[in-house]
PDB file of C-alpha atoms in Angstrom:
ATOM      1  CA  MET A   1      -1.729   2.018  24.766  1.00 47.00           C
ATOM      2  CA  SER A   2      -0.249   3.716  21.838  1.00 63.00           C
ATOM      3  CA  GLU A   3      -2.100   6.777  20.477  1.00 80.00           C
ATOM      4  CA  LEU A   4      -2.824   4.830  17.429  1.00 90.00           C
ATOM      5  CA  GLY A   5      -4.214   2.000  19.253  1.00 85.00           C
ATOM      6  CA  ASN A   6      -7.698   2.885  18.313  1.00 91.00           C
ATOM      7  CA  LYS A   7      -7.019   2.812  14.673  1.00 96.00           C
ATOM      8  CA  ARG A   8      -8.833   0.415  12.360  1.00 98.00           C
ATOM      9  CA  VAL A   9      -6.671  -0.311   9.298  1.00 98.00           C
ATOM     10  CA  ILE A  10      -7.097  -2.289   6.133  1.00 98.00           C
ATOM     11  CA  ILE A  11      -3.751  -3.335   4.653  1.00 98.00           C
ATOM     12  CA  THR A  12      -3.533  -5.058   1.204  1.00 98.00           C
ATOM     13  CA  GLY A  13      -0.528  -6.993   0.036  1.00 96.00           C
ATOM     14  CA  ALA A  14      -0.029  -7.784   3.810  1.00 97.00           C
ATOM     15  CA  SER A  15       1.633 -11.051   3.712  1.00 94.00           C
ATOM     16  CA  LYS A  16       5.199 -10.008   2.575  1.00 93.00           C
ATOM     17  CA  GLY A  17       7.749  -7.297   1.704  1.00 93.00           C
ATOM     18  CA  ILE A  18       6.462  -3.758   2.597  1.00 96.00           C
ATOM     19  CA  GLY A  19       3.079  -5.093   3.588  1.00 96.00           C
ATOM     20  CA  ARG A  20       4.592  -7.408   6.098  1.00 95.00           C
ATOM     21  CA  ALA A  21       6.649  -4.679   7.626  1.00 96.00           C
ATOM     22  CA  ILE A  22       3.636  -2.292   7.858  1.00 97.00           C
ATOM     23  CA  VAL A  23       1.645  -5.129   9.640  1.00 96.00           C
ATOM     24  CA  GLU A  24       4.487  -5.629  12.146  1.00 95.00           C
ATOM     25  CA  ARG A  25       4.912  -1.946  12.761  1.00 96.00           C
ATOM     26  CA  LEU A  26       1.136  -1.318  13.264  1.00 96.00           C
ATOM     27  CA  ALA A  27       0.951  -4.356  15.590  1.00 95.00           C
ATOM     28  CA  ALA A  28       3.393  -2.622  17.798  1.00 94.00           C
ATOM     29  CA  GLU A  29       1.017   0.395  17.902  1.00 94.00           C
ATOM     30  CA  LYS A  30      -1.845  -1.973  18.787  1.00 93.00           C
ATOM     31  CA  CYS A  31      -3.877  -1.133  15.677  1.00 95.00           C
ATOM     32  CA  ALA A  32      -6.870  -3.323  14.752  1.00 96.00           C
ATOM     33  CA  MET A  33      -5.955  -4.726  11.241  1.00 97.00           C
ATOM     34  CA  ALA A  34      -7.772  -6.452   8.423  1.00 98.00           C
ATOM     35  CA  LEU A  35      -4.995  -8.231   6.379  1.00 98.00           C
ATOM     36  CA  PHE A  36      -5.508  -8.745   2.771  1.00 98.00           C
ATOM     37  CA  ALA A  37      -3.494 -10.961   0.338  1.00 96.00           C
ATOM     38  CA  ARG A  38      -3.861 -13.903  -1.999  1.00 94.00           C
ATOM     39  CA  SER A  39      -1.955 -16.291   0.161  1.00 87.00           C
ATOM     40  CA  GLY A  40      -4.053 -17.691   3.053  1.00 89.00           C
ATOM     41  CA  ASP A  41      -1.183 -19.422   4.637  1.00 89.00           C
ATOM     42  CA  LEU A  42       1.088 -16.365   4.749  1.00 90.00           C
ATOM     43  CA  LEU A  43      -1.685 -14.230   6.088  1.00 94.00           C
ATOM     44  CA  ALA A  44      -2.355 -16.763   8.885  1.00 93.00           C
ATOM     45  CA  ASP A  45       1.236 -16.223  10.024  1.00 92.00           C
ATOM     46  CA  ARG A  46       0.741 -12.518  10.141  1.00 94.00           C
ATOM     47  CA  VAL A  47      -2.429 -12.819  12.226  1.00 95.00           C
ATOM     48  CA  SER A  48      -0.606 -14.998  14.614  1.00 94.00           C
ATOM     49  CA  TYR A  49       2.245 -12.484  14.905  1.00 93.00           C
ATOM     50  CA  CYS A  50      -0.241  -9.713  15.687  1.00 93.00           C
ATOM     51  CA  GLU A  51      -1.926 -11.624  18.367  1.00 90.00           C
ATOM     52  CA  LYS A  52       1.252 -12.556  20.106  1.00 91.00           C
ATOM     53  CA  LYS A  53       2.046  -8.647  20.086  1.00 89.00           C
ATOM     54  CA  GLY A  54      -1.277  -8.066  21.776  1.00 83.00           C
ATOM     55  CA  GLY A  55      -2.903  -6.665  18.729  1.00 82.00           C
ATOM     56  CA  ARG A  56      -6.037  -7.591  16.784  1.00 92.00           C
ATOM     57  CA  ALA A  57      -5.924  -8.971  13.296  1.00 97.00           C
ATOM     58  CA  ARG A  58      -7.999 -10.974  10.745  1.00 97.00           C
ATOM     59  CA  ALA A  59      -7.106 -12.466   7.454  1.00 97.00           C
ATOM     60  CA  PHE A  60      -9.080 -11.879   4.196  1.00 98.00           C
ATOM     61  CA  VAL A  61      -7.923 -13.823   1.117  1.00 97.00           C
ATOM     62  CA  CYS A  62      -8.595 -11.598  -1.794  1.00 97.00           C
ATOM     63  CA  ASP A  63      -7.298 -10.691  -5.256  1.00 97.00           C
ATOM     64  CA  VAL A  64      -7.556  -6.946  -5.307  1.00 98.00           C
ATOM     65  CA  GLY A  65      -8.170  -6.826  -9.038  1.00 97.00           C
ATOM     66  CA  VAL A  66     -11.306  -8.772  -8.845  1.00 98.00           C
ATOM     67  CA  GLU A  67     -14.328  -6.578  -8.091  1.00 98.00           C
ATOM     68  CA  SER A  68     -16.574  -9.320  -6.630  1.00 98.00           C
ATOM     69  CA  GLN A  69     -13.852 -10.386  -4.190  1.00 98.00           C
ATOM     70  CA  VAL A  70     -13.067  -6.841  -3.122  1.00 98.00           C
ATOM     71  CA  GLU A  71     -16.705  -6.017  -2.615  1.00 98.00           C
ATOM     72  CA  SER A  72     -17.451  -9.108  -0.497  1.00 98.00           C
ATOM     73  CA  GLN A  73     -14.212  -9.215   1.489  1.00 98.00           C
ATOM     74  CA  PHE A  74     -14.148  -5.557   2.147  1.00 98.00           C
ATOM     75  CA  ALA A  75     -17.634  -5.550   3.412  1.00 98.00           C
ATOM     76  CA  ALA A  76     -16.795  -8.368   5.818  1.00 98.00           C
ATOM     77  CA  ALA A  77     -13.559  -6.686   6.935  1.00 98.00           C
ATOM     78  CA  ILE A  78     -15.296  -3.310   7.763  1.00 98.00           C
ATOM     79  CA  LYS A  79     -18.029  -5.105   9.637  1.00 98.00           C
ATOM     80  CA  TRP A  80     -15.396  -7.014  11.650  1.00 98.00           C
ATOM     81  CA  LEU A  81     -13.410  -3.907  12.297  1.00 98.00           C
ATOM     82  CA  GLY A  82     -16.622  -1.882  13.172  1.00 97.00           C
ATOM     83  CA  GLY A  83     -15.619   0.762  10.586  1.00 98.00           C
ATOM     84  CA  VAL A  84     -12.355   1.855   9.014  1.00 98.00           C
ATOM     85  CA  ASP A  85      -9.996   4.675   9.817  1.00 98.00           C
ATOM     86  CA  CYS A  86      -7.158   3.887   7.211  1.00 98.00           C
ATOM     87  CA  LEU A  87      -6.740   1.991   4.064  1.00 98.00           C
ATOM     88  CA  VAL A  88      -3.203   1.124   3.000  1.00 98.00           C
ATOM     89  CA  SER A  89      -3.267   0.088  -0.715  1.00 98.00           C
ATOM     90  CA  ASN A  90       0.049  -1.819  -0.825  1.00 98.00           C
ATOM     91  CA  ALA A  91      -0.550  -4.795  -3.197  1.00 97.00           C
ATOM     92  CA  GLY A  92       1.553  -4.601  -6.175  1.00 95.00           C
ATOM     93  CA  LEU A  93       3.812  -6.409  -8.528  1.00 94.00           C
ATOM     94  CA  GLY A  94       6.323  -5.686 -11.230  1.00 94.00           C
ATOM     95  CA  TYR A  95       7.661  -7.233 -14.537  1.00 94.00           C
ATOM     96  CA  PHE A  96      10.687  -5.474 -16.046  1.00 94.00           C
ATOM     97  CA  ALA A  97      11.610  -6.043 -19.609  1.00 94.00           C
ATOM     98  CA  ARG A  98      12.279  -3.950 -22.700  1.00 95.00           C
ATOM     99  CA  PHE A  99       9.195  -2.654 -24.202  1.00 97.00           C
ATOM    100  CA  ASP A 100       9.162  -5.022 -27.219  1.00 97.00           C
ATOM    101  CA  GLU A 101       9.683  -8.036 -24.910  1.00 97.00           C
ATOM    102  CA  LEU A 102       7.117  -7.170 -22.371  1.00 97.00           C
ATOM    103  CA  SER A 103       4.094  -9.496 -22.796  1.00 97.00           C
ATOM    104  CA  VAL A 104       0.514  -8.339 -22.932  1.00 98.00           C
ATOM    105  CA  SER A 105      -0.419 -10.568 -20.124  1.00 98.00           C
ATOM    106  CA  GLN A 106       2.306  -9.160 -17.894  1.00 97.00           C
ATOM    107  CA  PHE A 107       1.223  -5.469 -18.718  1.00 98.00           C
ATOM    108  CA  ASP A 108      -2.354  -6.503 -18.028  1.00 98.00           C
ATOM    109  CA  GLU A 109      -1.487  -7.991 -14.735  1.00 98.00           C
ATOM    110  CA  MET A 110       0.382  -4.929 -13.545  1.00 98.00           C
ATOM    111  CA  ILE A 111      -2.386  -2.687 -14.517  1.00 98.00           C
ATOM    112  CA  THR A 112      -4.943  -4.818 -12.854  1.00 98.00           C
ATOM    113  CA  THR A 113      -3.015  -5.122  -9.506  1.00 98.00           C
ATOM    114  CA  ASN A 114      -1.295  -1.836  -9.317  1.00 98.00           C
ATOM    115  CA  LEU A 115      -4.104   0.495 -10.591  1.00 98.00           C
ATOM    116  CA  ARG A 116      -7.390  -1.287 -10.805  1.00 98.00           C
ATOM    117  CA  GLY A 117      -6.753  -2.797  -7.318  1.00 98.00           C
ATOM    118  CA  PRO A 118      -6.378   0.362  -5.422  1.00 98.00           C
ATOM    119  CA  PHE A 119      -9.320   1.862  -7.359  1.00 98.00           C
ATOM    120  CA  LEU A 120     -11.640  -1.008  -6.305  1.00 98.00           C
ATOM    121  CA  CYS A 121     -10.241  -0.986  -2.690  1.00 98.00           C
ATOM    122  CA  ALA A 122     -10.920   2.651  -2.317  1.00 98.00           C
ATOM    123  CA  LYS A 123     -14.376   2.359  -3.790  1.00 98.00           C
ATOM    124  CA  ALA A 124     -15.082  -0.249  -1.226  1.00 98.00           C
ATOM    125  CA  THR A 125     -13.739   1.788   1.616  1.00 98.00           C
ATOM    126  CA  VAL A 126     -14.979   5.401   0.963  1.00 98.00           C
ATOM    127  CA  PRO A 127     -18.659   5.057   1.709  1.00 98.00           C
ATOM    128  CA  LYS A 128     -17.838   4.046   5.439  1.00 98.00           C
ATOM    129  CA  MET A 129     -15.317   6.873   5.605  1.00 98.00           C
ATOM    130  CA  LYS A 130     -17.742   9.260   4.041  1.00 98.00           C
ATOM    131  CA  GLU A 131     -20.274   8.225   6.562  1.00 97.00           C
ATOM    132  CA  ALA A 132     -17.852   8.939   9.423  1.00 97.00           C
ATOM    133  CA  GLY A 133     -16.606  12.188   7.919  1.00 97.00           C
ATOM    134  CA  ASP A 134     -13.124  11.169   8.363  1.00 97.00           C
ATOM    135  CA  GLY A 135     -10.567   8.766   7.031  1.00 98.00           C
ATOM    136  CA  LEU A 136      -7.123   8.259   5.528  1.00 98.00           C
ATOM    137  CA  ILE A 137      -6.077   6.361   2.208  1.00 98.00           C
ATOM    138  CA  ILE A 138      -2.574   5.602   1.779  1.00 98.00           C
ATOM    139  CA  ASN A 139      -1.452   4.469  -1.731  1.00 98.00           C
ATOM    140  CA  ILE A 140       1.980   2.861  -1.787  1.00 98.00           C
ATOM    141  CA  ALA A 141       3.108   4.087  -5.246  1.00 97.00           C
ATOM    142  CA  SER A 142       6.732   4.374  -6.462  1.00 96.00           C
ATOM    143  CA  ILE A 143       9.387   6.639  -7.941  1.00 95.00           C
ATOM    144  CA  ALA A 144       8.414   4.798 -11.018  1.00 95.00           C
ATOM    145  CA  GLY A 145       5.110   6.649 -10.951  1.00 96.00           C
ATOM    146  CA  LYS A 146       7.047   9.953 -11.393  1.00 96.00           C
ATOM    147  CA  TYR A 147      10.035   9.129 -13.526  1.00 95.00           C
ATOM    148  CA  GLY A 148      10.421   6.671 -16.482  1.00 94.00           C
ATOM    149  CA  SER A 149      13.164   4.033 -16.613  1.00 91.00           C
ATOM    150  CA  GLU A 150      14.540   1.410 -19.025  1.00 92.00           C
ATOM    151  CA  SER A 151      12.655  -1.871 -18.957  1.00 92.00           C
ATOM    152  CA  GLY A 152       9.828  -0.128 -16.859  1.00 94.00           C
ATOM    153  CA  SER A 153       7.212   0.785 -19.333  1.00 96.00           C
ATOM    154  CA  GLY A 154       4.406  -1.427 -17.888  1.00 97.00           C
ATOM    155  CA  TYR A 155       5.316  -0.918 -14.298  1.00 96.00           C
ATOM    156  CA  CYS A 156       5.707   2.782 -14.877  1.00 97.00           C
ATOM    157  CA  ALA A 157       2.341   3.020 -16.731  1.00 98.00           C
ATOM    158  CA  SER A 158       0.502   1.369 -13.718  1.00 98.00           C
ATOM    159  CA  LYS A 159       2.315   3.674 -11.101  1.00 98.00           C
ATOM    160  CA  PHE A 160       1.930   6.781 -13.157  1.00 98.00           C
ATOM    161  CA  GLY A 161      -1.697   5.906 -13.319  1.00 98.00           C
ATOM    162  CA  LEU A 162      -1.811   5.397  -9.675  1.00 98.00           C
ATOM    163  CA  MET A 163      -0.189   8.785  -8.985  1.00 98.00           C
ATOM    164  CA  GLY A 164      -2.705  10.460 -11.275  1.00 98.00           C
ATOM    165  CA  MET A 165      -5.657   8.818  -9.509  1.00 98.00           C
ATOM    166  CA  ASN A 166      -4.162   9.679  -6.066  1.00 98.00           C
ATOM    167  CA  GLU A 167      -4.066  13.400  -6.899  1.00 97.00           C
ATOM    168  CA  CYS A 168      -7.605  13.389  -8.239  1.00 98.00           C
ATOM    169  CA  MET A 169      -8.926  11.255  -5.346  1.00 98.00           C
ATOM    170  CA  GLY A 170      -7.338  13.860  -2.777  1.00 97.00           C
ATOM    171  CA  MET A 171      -9.181  16.686  -4.604  1.00 97.00           C
ATOM    172  CA  ASP A 172     -12.528  14.792  -4.723  1.00 98.00           C
ATOM    173  CA  LEU A 173     -12.509  13.544  -1.128  1.00 98.00           C
ATOM    174  CA  ARG A 174     -10.947  16.202   0.936  1.00 97.00           C
ATOM    175  CA  THR A 175     -14.271  18.014   1.305  1.00 96.00           C
ATOM    176  CA  LEU A 176     -15.755  14.800   2.769  1.00 97.00           C
ATOM    177  CA  GLY A 177     -13.010  14.764   5.476  1.00 97.00           C
ATOM    178  CA  ILE A 178     -11.034  11.936   3.691  1.00 98.00           C
ATOM    179  CA  ARG A 179      -7.309  12.448   3.189  1.00 98.00           C
ATOM    180  CA  VAL A 180      -5.481  10.786   0.463  1.00 98.00           C
ATOM    181  CA  SER A 181      -1.688  10.379   0.503  1.00 98.00           C
ATOM    182  CA  ALA A 182       0.917   8.526  -1.688  1.00 98.00           C
ATOM    183  CA  ILE A 183       4.287   7.122  -0.635  1.00 98.00           C
ATOM    184  CA  CYS A 184       6.763   6.896  -3.513  1.00 97.00           C
ATOM    185  CA  PRO A 185       9.684   4.782  -2.623  1.00 96.00           C
ATOM    186  CA  GLY A 186      12.887   4.537  -4.744  1.00 92.00           C
ATOM    187  CA  SER A 187      14.920   1.244  -4.631  1.00 89.00           C
ATOM    188  CA  VAL A 188      13.488  -0.976  -1.916  1.00 91.00           C
ATOM    189  CA  ASN A 189      15.289  -3.977  -0.562  1.00 88.00           C
ATOM    190  CA  ALA A 190      12.276  -6.274  -1.029  1.00 74.00           C
ATOM    191  CA  PRO A 191      11.624  -9.256  -3.368  1.00 62.00           C
ATOM    192  CA  ASP A 192       8.453  -7.789  -4.921  1.00 50.00           C
ATOM    193  CA  PHE A 193      10.304  -4.556  -5.830  1.00 51.00           C
ATOM    194  CA  ARG A 194      13.653  -6.132  -7.027  1.00 45.00           C
ATOM    195  CA  MET A 195      12.114  -8.726  -9.195  1.00 44.00           C
ATOM    196  CA  GLY A 196      13.829  -8.706 -12.535  1.00 46.00           C
ATOM    197  CA  ARG A 197      15.713  -5.405 -11.732  1.00 55.00           C
ATOM    198  CA  ILE A 198      19.402  -4.739 -11.968  1.00 55.00           C
ATOM    199  CA  THR A 199      20.839  -2.236  -9.444  1.00 66.00           C
ATOM    200  CA  LYS A 200      24.212  -1.381  -8.273  1.00 75.00           C
ATOM    201  CA  ILE A 201      22.953  -0.241  -4.909  1.00 83.00           C
ATOM    202  CA  LYS A 202      24.120  -2.511  -2.019  1.00 87.00           C
ATOM    203  CA  PRO A 203      21.237  -4.104  -0.195  1.00 87.00           C
ATOM    204  CA  GLU A 204      22.070  -2.543   2.926  1.00 89.00           C
ATOM    205  CA  ASP A 205      22.010   0.909   1.361  1.00 89.00           C
ATOM    206  CA  MET A 206      18.595   0.422  -0.235  1.00 92.00           C
ATOM    207  CA  ILE A 207      15.330   1.577   1.300  1.00 94.00           C
ATOM    208  CA  GLN A 208      14.233  -1.104   3.797  1.00 96.00           C
ATOM    209  CA  ALA A 209      10.561  -2.148   4.113  1.00 96.00           C
ATOM    210  CA  ASP A 210      10.650  -0.928   7.652  1.00 97.00           C
ATOM    211  CA  ASP A 211      11.378   2.629   6.468  1.00 97.00           C
ATOM    212  CA  ILE A 212       8.196   2.505   4.500  1.00 97.00           C
ATOM    213  CA  ALA A 213       6.286   1.216   7.500  1.00 98.00           C
ATOM    214  CA  GLU A 214       7.610   4.114   9.481  1.00 98.00           C
ATOM    215  CA  ALA A 215       6.308   6.439   6.830  1.00 98.00           C
ATOM    216  CA  VAL A 216       2.827   4.970   7.089  1.00 98.00           C
ATOM    217  CA  VAL A 217       2.928   5.493  10.887  1.00 97.00           C
ATOM    218  CA  TYR A 218       4.011   9.165  10.335  1.00 97.00           C
ATOM    219  CA  LEU A 219       1.012   9.783   8.058  1.00 98.00           C
ATOM    220  CA  LEU A 220      -1.381   8.035  10.568  1.00 97.00           C
ATOM    221  CA  ARG A 221      -0.087  10.365  13.357  1.00 96.00           C
ATOM    222  CA  GLN A 222      -0.982  13.564  11.383  1.00 96.00           C
ATOM    223  CA  PRO A 223      -4.053  15.435  12.655  1.00 95.00           C
ATOM    224  CA  SER A 224      -7.181  15.102  10.451  1.00 95.00           C
ATOM    225  CA  ARG A 225      -7.119  18.771   9.663  1.00 96.00           C
ATOM    226  CA  ILE A 226      -4.193  18.328   7.271  1.00 95.00           C
ATOM    227  CA  PHE A 227      -3.031  15.633   4.729  1.00 93.00           C
ATOM    228  CA  ILE A 228       0.326  15.124   3.037  1.00 96.00           C
ATOM    229  CA  ARG A 229      -0.435  14.511  -0.683  1.00 96.00           C
ATOM    230  CA  GLU A 230       2.846  12.845  -1.448  1.00 97.00           C
ATOM    231  CA  MET A 231       5.993  11.395   0.298  1.00 97.00           C
ATOM    232  CA  GLU A 232       8.989  10.705  -1.990  1.00 97.00           C
ATOM    233  CA  VAL A 233      11.504   8.389  -0.247  1.00 96.00           C
ATOM    234  CA  ARG A 234      14.977   8.252  -1.832  1.00 94.00           C
ATOM    235  CA  VAL A 235      18.203   6.293  -1.323  1.00 93.00           C
ATOM    236  CA  THR A 236      20.901   8.317   0.110  1.00 93.00           C
ATOM    237  CA  ARG A 237      23.957   6.333  -1.327  1.00 85.00           C
ATOM    238  CA  ALA A 238      22.598   5.727  -4.880  1.00 74.00           C
ATOM    239  CA  SER A 239      25.913   5.402  -6.856  1.00 58.00           C
TER     240      SER A 239
END
């Protein structure tokens, strides 16, 4: 069995893109996984995949921006897992438009999913980690949480907020044995990241979802005595 085979992991946004890749990579490591997304059908496919690989997984349909859903579904997931060693907050979305053309509803949806979601998910997870005196929270952020860009005002606002929260969480929780890390990808070849964006980078030269999955595994392999606050993942051929 893999050295990560005893890890119990909750993954949000697990049905497609980066989340799908993380699920497949951790299935290869034989992790036990609670898979969260809004689409039950897509999650069922991921559970089936994990079982075929000899892993253990269960689907939990949930909108991470809705407090009541997060509270009930995370409680059920942690009970099923028998605890939780790692939370991967990956659920996210982006609308890209010039500031004066970005709608209020689009702005609100990004803030709710990309910032409120990780906050609620961590709040639902931390008590069990605190009880165990150990745990890892990985927030899938973005380069857009560190640097502004044209047509990215709402998306950047949500990810800048996530990066600020990530840093403060790390300070607050480290004394409890809980480590908090952020992964900040650049241009990812995934539909949820490319939505509405114009890039001159060839798809094969972009960051692949599998690359971010490998970064998650790297963080999981680190000893509990240390934590990596931030990983910035860049494209090599960006011209």
